[in-house]
């Protein structure tokens, strides 16, 4: 089981690095799916099968799809903006250094406590369901409301308002739309 | 099953940092959102690891909440990205620098 | 009635306060009534106080009134106190009476300019300060009045402040008199060190016992006080400010620079006569300063073309006469000349102002002429004033006062034939330039037409002053004319009697010489300026030298002004300046650097958050 964990975590890390270094948005999204799948495997190994399933279904299956939809709608395959950046590798230096420092600090913080025994407990779905609908009932209801707010907000923000132009200017508006497409 | 709690946390931390570097470096708003997703994923991993260590369902319940929040947030963020594209005709965040 | 003495300076000060604070809100008539009314009431008070005072027996003619204690620091406690004796009575009479007439005149004269209330406020402040100066019973209060009149002179010379030339003239007057004021202040310090008090009466009674006659201490004190007097009275070497001070309006020239402020130096020397008498060398220096000044100014007046500048140089010259009189020890003659001079010089300035106003601000005498028929009242009053200035024999007061000075400059204790010769030549020059002025302005053909006929408020003061100039001299007639000594009896209650040398001299000889010289001066002016018509004035370089007042301005410019300005310019950015500038520059650069951090780029801000996060975690872990 250890080997599986190490392989899965290695895949997750490499996939994540590929996500942030790609220029093509669709490629990056595919690598993101890969990363999420690897993390789902890690969940399973950690004794959380329900979380693993949930990760694949919701995270990789819905949220990433949203991304794909937007990419395709806006025609962002080519992603010319990043290619414009002339600095090339130089922009990567500072963030990489900073995050390496931070990672070292994290590892140091994690390891200064007494290292524990390898102990993984499996938590079943039934336990989660009971906990969700008794102890955290209020949280569950609020999550519902939050998702409702998300839906309404996304719908409202994504709307195009129709601009009422003078009829002599409508010709130019049509040509504007043609340019965008 | 010999994974220790610390190894899971190290993995989570590493994934968090990778996502963070992605946000810092990339100028395309969609890539920044992807980095954000990676970060949230790693936060969820921490909760799962904690739930597994203590044997309680609270970790996974928290993970459910995180996913729901991530979903809502991504939908609203993408709607904003669409509006931004309509307004600036680009998804480059350099064009968003008028609030100096 | 004598208890009301404090009202005499208080009324003008209150007039100043009311006009300065609220003057703008009153209509013009009320401003004029407040401005001149305070001086008028003060003049009436002075007349009634004077009558009461003169009825006292002569040895009791001193009145002190202490208002309050000014301050008290380790034994030095001057008070606001007034001291009335015959000397200050003469001065306050002249100041309030002539001042009132000038205020009446300026009601009409200044009514065409803006700043009416401001004018009367400044004039009231001036009269109040001058009254404080002459009524003060200690030198510190007198110095307060001294500074007050200097301030008002600055304010009033630069009254039309929108023209920068007026501001320059006002600054010049203030700075030059400041030089004198500083000398006087040092003199006051030395007096305080030696006597422990600045009360005039105490100093004068203690002086003969404390200071030896002819000692350097006496000389130093007298010379320092003389420095202050020279500055205020525009004598050599500080006479350069008075001709430029004619930039102020004519009433200002009449009041400040003819009748009152410039005589403050005369008052100072007369008041501290004991200190001067203790140093015969200082008295001689006073007389020499007076003699040189009257010659220098008299020659300069001959070459001027501006009407007011002739009168300015004439004032300098006449005050030289007063200094000459004080220097030889003829105290009462000097004060008598002061009073008569105040009358006729104020008359001349006011009448000259009326002429200038009638010709719509034309001040060049060579562009005037033929005004004799057009402005009759002004012509006759101006003529009477000029006759008094030129000391026309027997009928004018000027003759009696100037003649007394000439006589004493020869025969008084400190006098000599050289001083008499200087005064004699000065009298000759005086009558020449005076009647040059009269003939150029009023006779000949009319070159500028009359625009404006002055009204009653301007002509009545002229008439009053003309009457005083003629009949005022009869209160002091010399020995062989009836020996009327009303004035000198009055003054000699305060000032010492004039001591004559024991040499044989006949006064009538000097009187005849003075009469001859003034009449011949008039004749020379007549032949030079009336017989042939002079239309323009192109001064040759020789004439230019005297036109510029013997180029004293240029001398002071090269000696003092240029080096000072050069030093100030080279010191413009010294160490202290650089230090404070560098603080500003450093902050400027710092702000430019910091402003780069706000560039609106998201990545930049996120990096900042990461750095903060790193710092926080390291603090938590390692501290």
XYZ file of C-alpha atoms in Angstrom, chain B residues 20 23-27 29 32 93-94 96-97 99-100, chain C residues 598-610 613:
28
model
C 0.273 28.729 -5.536
C -1.269 31.549 -9.527
C 1.777 33.722 -9.073
C 3.310 33.115 -12.428
C 0.501 32.751 -14.912
C -1.261 35.767 -16.313
C -7.106 34.104 -15.555
C -5.006 31.101 -12.144
C -4.922 39.908 -16.100
C -2.454 42.591 -17.111
C -7.018 44.595 -15.183
C -4.513 47.051 -13.788
C -7.240 49.998 -9.924
C -3.867 51.395 -8.914
C 1.203 49.736 -6.407
C 1.061 48.767 -10.022
C -2.307 47.111 -10.165
C -0.905 43.727 -11.186
C -2.494 40.800 -9.469
C 0.621 38.625 -9.507
C 2.542 41.297 -7.727
C 0.021 41.513 -4.931
C -0.113 37.751 -4.531
C 3.643 37.644 -4.251
C 3.360 40.150 -1.479
C 0.890 37.896 0.295
C 3.258 34.952 -0.019
C 2.890 34.363 4.826
